[in-house]
mmCIF file of C-alpha atoms in Angstrom:
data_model
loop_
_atom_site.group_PDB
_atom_site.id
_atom_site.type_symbol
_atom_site.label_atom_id
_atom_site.label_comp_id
_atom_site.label_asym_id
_atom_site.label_seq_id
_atom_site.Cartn_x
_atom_site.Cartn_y
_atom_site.Cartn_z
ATOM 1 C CA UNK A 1190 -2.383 -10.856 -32.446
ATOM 2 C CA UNK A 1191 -4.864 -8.726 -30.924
ATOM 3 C CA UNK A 1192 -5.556 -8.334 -27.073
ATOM 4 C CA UNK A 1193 -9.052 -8.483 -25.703
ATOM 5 C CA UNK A 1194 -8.761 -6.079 -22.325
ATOM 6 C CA UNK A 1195 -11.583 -6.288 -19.386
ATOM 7 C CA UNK A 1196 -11.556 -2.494 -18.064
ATOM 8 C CA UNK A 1197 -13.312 -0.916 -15.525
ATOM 9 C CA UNK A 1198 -13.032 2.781 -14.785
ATOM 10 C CA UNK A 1199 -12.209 4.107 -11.404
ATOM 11 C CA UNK A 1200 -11.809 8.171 -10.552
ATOM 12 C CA UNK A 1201 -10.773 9.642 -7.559
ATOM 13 C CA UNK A 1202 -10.796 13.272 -6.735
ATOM 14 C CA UNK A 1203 -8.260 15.092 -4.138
ATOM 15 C CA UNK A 1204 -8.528 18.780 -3.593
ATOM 16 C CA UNK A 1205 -7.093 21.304 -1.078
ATOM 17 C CA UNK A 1206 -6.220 24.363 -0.823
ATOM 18 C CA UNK A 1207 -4.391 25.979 -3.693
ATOM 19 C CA UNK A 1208 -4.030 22.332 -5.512
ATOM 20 C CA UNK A 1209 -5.943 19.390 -6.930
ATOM 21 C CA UNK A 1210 -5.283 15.960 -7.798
ATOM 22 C CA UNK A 1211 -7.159 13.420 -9.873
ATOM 23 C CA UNK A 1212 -6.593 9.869 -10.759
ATOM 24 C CA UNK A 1213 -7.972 8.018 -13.212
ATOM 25 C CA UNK A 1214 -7.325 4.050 -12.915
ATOM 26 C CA UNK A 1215 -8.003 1.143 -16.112
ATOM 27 C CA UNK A 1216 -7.766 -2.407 -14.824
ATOM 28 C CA UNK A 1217 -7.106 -4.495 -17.144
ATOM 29 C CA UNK A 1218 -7.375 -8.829 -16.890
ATOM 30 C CA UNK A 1219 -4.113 -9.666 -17.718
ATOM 31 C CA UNK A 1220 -0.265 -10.449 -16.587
ATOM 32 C CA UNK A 1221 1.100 -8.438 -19.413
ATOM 33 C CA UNK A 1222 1.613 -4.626 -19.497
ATOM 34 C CA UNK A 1223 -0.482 -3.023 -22.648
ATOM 35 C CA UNK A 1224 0.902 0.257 -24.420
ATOM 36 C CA UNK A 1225 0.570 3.749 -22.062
ATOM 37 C CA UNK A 1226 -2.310 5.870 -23.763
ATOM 38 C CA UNK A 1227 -0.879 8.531 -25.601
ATOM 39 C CA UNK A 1228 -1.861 11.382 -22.871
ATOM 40 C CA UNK A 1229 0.215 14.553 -21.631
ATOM 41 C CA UNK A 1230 -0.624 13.367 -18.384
ATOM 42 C CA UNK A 1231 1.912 11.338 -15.964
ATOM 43 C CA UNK A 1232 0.849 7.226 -16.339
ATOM 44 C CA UNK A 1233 1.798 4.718 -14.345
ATOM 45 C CA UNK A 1234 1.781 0.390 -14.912
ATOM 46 C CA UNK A 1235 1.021 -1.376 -11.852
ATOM 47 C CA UNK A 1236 0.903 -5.175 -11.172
ATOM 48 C CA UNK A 1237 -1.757 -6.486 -8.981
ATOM 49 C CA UNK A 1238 -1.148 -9.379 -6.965
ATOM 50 C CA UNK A 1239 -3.370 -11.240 -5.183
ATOM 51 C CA UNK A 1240 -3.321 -14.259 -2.401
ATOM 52 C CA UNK A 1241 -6.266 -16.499 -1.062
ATOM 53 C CA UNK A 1242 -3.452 -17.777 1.692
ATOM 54 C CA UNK A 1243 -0.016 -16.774 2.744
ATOM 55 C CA UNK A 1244 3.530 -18.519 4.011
ATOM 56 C CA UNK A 1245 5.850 -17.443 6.411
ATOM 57 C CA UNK A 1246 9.072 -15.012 4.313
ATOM 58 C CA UNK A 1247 12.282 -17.089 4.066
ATOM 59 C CA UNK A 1248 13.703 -14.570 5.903
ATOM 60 C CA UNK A 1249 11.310 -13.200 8.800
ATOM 61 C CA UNK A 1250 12.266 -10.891 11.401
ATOM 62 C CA UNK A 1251 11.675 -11.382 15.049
ATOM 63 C CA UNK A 1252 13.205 -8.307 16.474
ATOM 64 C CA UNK A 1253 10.038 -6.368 15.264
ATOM 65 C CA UNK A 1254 6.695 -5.417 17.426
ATOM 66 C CA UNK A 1255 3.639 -6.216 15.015
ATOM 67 C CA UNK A 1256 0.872 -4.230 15.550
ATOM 68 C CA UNK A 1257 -2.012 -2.361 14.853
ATOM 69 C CA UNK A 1258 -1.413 1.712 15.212
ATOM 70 C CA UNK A 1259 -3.244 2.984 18.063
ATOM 71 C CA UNK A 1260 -1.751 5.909 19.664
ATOM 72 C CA UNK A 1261 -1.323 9.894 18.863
ATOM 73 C CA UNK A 1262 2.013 8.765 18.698
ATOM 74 C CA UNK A 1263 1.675 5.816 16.356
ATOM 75 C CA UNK A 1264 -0.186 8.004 13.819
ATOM 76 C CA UNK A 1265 2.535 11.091 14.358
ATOM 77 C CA UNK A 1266 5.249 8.206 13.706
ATOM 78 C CA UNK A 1267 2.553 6.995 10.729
ATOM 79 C CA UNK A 1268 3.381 10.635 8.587
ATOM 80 C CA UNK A 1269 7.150 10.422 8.976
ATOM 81 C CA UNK A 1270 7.987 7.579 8.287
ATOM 82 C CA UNK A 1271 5.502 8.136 4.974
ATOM 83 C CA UNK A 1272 7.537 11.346 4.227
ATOM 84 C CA UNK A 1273 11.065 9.164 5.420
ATOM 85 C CA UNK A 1274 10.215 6.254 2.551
ATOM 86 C CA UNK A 1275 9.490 9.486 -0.280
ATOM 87 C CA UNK A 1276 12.361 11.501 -1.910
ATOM 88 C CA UNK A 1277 11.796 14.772 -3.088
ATOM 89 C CA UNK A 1278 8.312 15.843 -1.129
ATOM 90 C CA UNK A 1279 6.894 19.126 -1.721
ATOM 91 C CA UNK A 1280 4.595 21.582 0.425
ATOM 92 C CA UNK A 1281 1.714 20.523 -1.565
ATOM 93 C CA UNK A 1282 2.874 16.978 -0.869
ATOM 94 C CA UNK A 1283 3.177 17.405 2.564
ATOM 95 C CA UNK A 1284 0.233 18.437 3.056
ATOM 96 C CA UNK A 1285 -1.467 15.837 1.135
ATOM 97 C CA UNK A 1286 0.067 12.951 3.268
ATOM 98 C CA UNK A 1287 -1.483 15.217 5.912
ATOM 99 C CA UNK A 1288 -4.890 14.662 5.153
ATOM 100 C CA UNK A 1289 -4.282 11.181 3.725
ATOM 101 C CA UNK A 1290 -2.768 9.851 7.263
ATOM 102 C CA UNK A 1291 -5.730 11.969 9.209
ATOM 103 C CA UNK A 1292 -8.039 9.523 6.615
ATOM 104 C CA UNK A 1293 -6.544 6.565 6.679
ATOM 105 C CA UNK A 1294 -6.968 7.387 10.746
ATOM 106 C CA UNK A 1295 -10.585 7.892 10.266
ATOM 107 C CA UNK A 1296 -11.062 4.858 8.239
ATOM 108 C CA UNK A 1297 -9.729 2.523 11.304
ATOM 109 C CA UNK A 1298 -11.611 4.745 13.773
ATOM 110 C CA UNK A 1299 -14.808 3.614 11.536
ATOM 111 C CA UNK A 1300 -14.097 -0.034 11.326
ATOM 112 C CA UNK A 1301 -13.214 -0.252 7.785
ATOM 113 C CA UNK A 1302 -9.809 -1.646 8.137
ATOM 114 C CA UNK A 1303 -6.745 -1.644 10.224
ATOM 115 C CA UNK A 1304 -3.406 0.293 9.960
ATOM 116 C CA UNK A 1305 -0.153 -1.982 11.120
ATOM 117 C CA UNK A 1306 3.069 -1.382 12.378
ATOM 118 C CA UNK A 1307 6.417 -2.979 12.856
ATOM 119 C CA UNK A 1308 8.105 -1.351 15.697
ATOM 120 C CA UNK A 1309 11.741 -1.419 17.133
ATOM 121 C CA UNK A 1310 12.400 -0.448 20.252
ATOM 122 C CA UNK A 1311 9.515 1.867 19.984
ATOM 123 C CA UNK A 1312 10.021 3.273 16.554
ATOM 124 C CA UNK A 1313 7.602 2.958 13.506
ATOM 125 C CA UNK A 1314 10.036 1.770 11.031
ATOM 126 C CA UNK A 1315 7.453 -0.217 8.677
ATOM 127 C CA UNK A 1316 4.073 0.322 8.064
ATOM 128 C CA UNK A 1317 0.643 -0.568 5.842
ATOM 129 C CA UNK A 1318 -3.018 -0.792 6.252
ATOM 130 C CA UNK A 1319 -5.392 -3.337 5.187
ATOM 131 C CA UNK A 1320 -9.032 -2.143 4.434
ATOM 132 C CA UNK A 1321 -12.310 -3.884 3.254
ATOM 133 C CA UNK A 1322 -12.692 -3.796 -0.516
ATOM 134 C CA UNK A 1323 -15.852 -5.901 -0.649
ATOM 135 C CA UNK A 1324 -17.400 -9.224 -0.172
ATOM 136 C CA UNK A 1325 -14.447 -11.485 1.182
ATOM 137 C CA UNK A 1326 -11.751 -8.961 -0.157
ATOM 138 C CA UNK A 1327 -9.514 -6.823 1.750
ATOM 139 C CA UNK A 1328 -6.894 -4.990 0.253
ATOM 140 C CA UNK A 1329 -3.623 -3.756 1.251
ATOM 141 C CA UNK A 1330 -2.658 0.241 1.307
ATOM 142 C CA UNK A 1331 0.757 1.991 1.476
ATOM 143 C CA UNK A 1332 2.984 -0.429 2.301
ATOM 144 C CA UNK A 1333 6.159 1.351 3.473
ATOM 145 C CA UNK A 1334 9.152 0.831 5.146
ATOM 146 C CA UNK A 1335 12.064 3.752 6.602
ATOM 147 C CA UNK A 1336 15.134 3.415 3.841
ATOM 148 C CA UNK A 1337 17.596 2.713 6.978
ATOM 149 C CA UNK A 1338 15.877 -0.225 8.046
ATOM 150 C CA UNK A 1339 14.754 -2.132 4.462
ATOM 151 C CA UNK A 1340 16.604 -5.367 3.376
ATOM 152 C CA UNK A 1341 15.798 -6.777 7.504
ATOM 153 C CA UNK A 1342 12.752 -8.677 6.342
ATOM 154 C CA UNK A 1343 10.400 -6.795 8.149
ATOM 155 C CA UNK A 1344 7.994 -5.899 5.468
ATOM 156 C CA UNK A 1345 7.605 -9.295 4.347
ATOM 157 C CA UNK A 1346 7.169 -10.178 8.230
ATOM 158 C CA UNK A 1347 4.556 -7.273 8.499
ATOM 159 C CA UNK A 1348 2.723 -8.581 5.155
ATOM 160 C CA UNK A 1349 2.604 -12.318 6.786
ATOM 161 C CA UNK A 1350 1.486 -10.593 9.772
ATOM 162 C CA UNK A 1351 -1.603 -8.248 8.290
ATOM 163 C CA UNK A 1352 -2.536 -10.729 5.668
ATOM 164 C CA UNK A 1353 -3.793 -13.393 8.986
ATOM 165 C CA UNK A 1354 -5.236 -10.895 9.813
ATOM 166 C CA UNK A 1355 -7.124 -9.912 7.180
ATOM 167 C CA UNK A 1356 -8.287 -13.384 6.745
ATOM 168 C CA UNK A 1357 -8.734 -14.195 10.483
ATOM 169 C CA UNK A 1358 -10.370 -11.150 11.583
ATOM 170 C CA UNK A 1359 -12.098 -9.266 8.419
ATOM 171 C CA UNK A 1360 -13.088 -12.626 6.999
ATOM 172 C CA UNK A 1361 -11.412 -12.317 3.310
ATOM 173 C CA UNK A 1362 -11.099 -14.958 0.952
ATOM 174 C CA UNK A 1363 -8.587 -12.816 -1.351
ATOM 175 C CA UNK A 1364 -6.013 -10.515 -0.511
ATOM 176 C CA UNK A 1365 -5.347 -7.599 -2.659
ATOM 177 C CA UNK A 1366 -1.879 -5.859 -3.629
ATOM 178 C CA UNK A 1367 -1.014 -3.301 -6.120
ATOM 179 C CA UNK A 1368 3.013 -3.308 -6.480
ATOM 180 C CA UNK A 1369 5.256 -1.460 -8.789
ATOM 181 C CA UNK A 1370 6.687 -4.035 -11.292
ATOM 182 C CA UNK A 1371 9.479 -2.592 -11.410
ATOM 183 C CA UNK A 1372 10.217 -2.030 -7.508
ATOM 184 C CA UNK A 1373 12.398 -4.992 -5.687
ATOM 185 C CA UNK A 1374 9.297 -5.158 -3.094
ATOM 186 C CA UNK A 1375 7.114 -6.983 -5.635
ATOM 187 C CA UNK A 1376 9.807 -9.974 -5.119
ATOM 188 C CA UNK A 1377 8.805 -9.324 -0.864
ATOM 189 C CA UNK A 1378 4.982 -10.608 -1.835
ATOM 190 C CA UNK A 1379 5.745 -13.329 -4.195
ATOM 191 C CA UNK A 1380 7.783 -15.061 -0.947
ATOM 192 C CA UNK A 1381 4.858 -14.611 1.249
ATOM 193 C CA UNK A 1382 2.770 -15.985 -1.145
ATOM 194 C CA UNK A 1383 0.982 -13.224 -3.464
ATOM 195 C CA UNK A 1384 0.774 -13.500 -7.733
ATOM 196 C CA UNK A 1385 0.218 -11.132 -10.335
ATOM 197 C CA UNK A 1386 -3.432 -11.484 -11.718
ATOM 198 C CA UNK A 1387 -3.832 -8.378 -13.510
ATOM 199 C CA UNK A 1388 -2.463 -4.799 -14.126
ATOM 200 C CA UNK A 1389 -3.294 -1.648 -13.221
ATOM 201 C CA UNK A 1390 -2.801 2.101 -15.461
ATOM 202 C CA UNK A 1391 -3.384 4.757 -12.998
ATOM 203 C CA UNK A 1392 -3.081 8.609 -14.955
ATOM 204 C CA UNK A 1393 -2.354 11.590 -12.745
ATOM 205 C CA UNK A 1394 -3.634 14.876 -14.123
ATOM 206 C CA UNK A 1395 -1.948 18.044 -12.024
ATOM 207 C CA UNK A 1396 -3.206 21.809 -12.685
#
């Protein structure tokens, strides 16, 4: 049987110095994975989830701060615990979670969305934004949490805590989240209340 896909084309471009980055991203309206294009590049399936309300986890975590980053110090925590949740980064990485923390700054600073934190005892130990994506849609970005500190429920806690947010405060009717299908923190989202809707191929090309 045949499968009838509804794609739309996305591409974003990344340079710096000495490097580049492109990605190329095909949406397509369905639960199930199709075949990876044959393509020397590196391709990626992604499930996105989506939620028009959300549930407290069964296991939430009151030991935590929730909050929006706001501090030089909250944004300094912001890039280490990014490079903390990543094996294996490179100087070219580095420096691209750099830039991408000084614009995911610049987005909040321009009231496009909000960066969150959980917090213990002053420490960032879990972190994700949630930005405006259109008319009644917000969706979430980088959801990440220190290795030491997963299995504590704090990023379902911080995902109950950003998504009444996002529908309190930036006025969404659907919630947006693009989750590795094979990565236990898809399982996270389902208990707060978020189900797969479509998939995602996102191909990185690298000089």
């Amino acid at each position: 049987a045949s499968s009838v896909w509804a794609v739309s084309v996305g591409l974003l471009v990344l340079s710096k110095t000495g490097a580049s980055f492109t990605a190329l991203t095909v949406m397509v309206a369905t639960t199930v994975l199709p075949p990876s294009p044959a393509s020397p590049s590196e391709v990626d399936a992604w499930t996105v989830m989506t939620a028009s309300s959300v549930r407290i986890p069964p296991r939430p975590n009151s030991a935590a701060t929730y909050r929006p980053l706001a501090s030089n110090d909250d944004w300094a925590q912001s890039l280490t615990l990014q490079i903390a949740s990543h094996d294996g980064y490179e100087p070219d990485h580095l420096a691209f979670v750099t830039l991408r923390t000084e614009s995911n700054r610049t987005l909040v600073a321009n009231g496009h969305g909000q960066w969150f934190g959980a917090f213990l005892n002053s420490r960032l130990v879990s972190q994700m934004g949630l930005v405006v994506a259109g008319r009644r849609l917000a969706r979430f970005q980088s959801v990440e949490t220190h290795p030491e500190f997963r299995g504590r429920g704090l990023a379902g806690t911080l995902v109950h805590h950003v998504s009444r947010y996002g529908f309190a405060a930036l006025g969404a009717e659907t919630l947006v989240m693009v989750a590795d299908p094979t990565y236990a923190a898809i399982r996270i989202y389902e208990s707060v209340g978020f189900n797969a809707t479509e998939c995602t191929l996102q191909a990185e090309l690298f000089p």
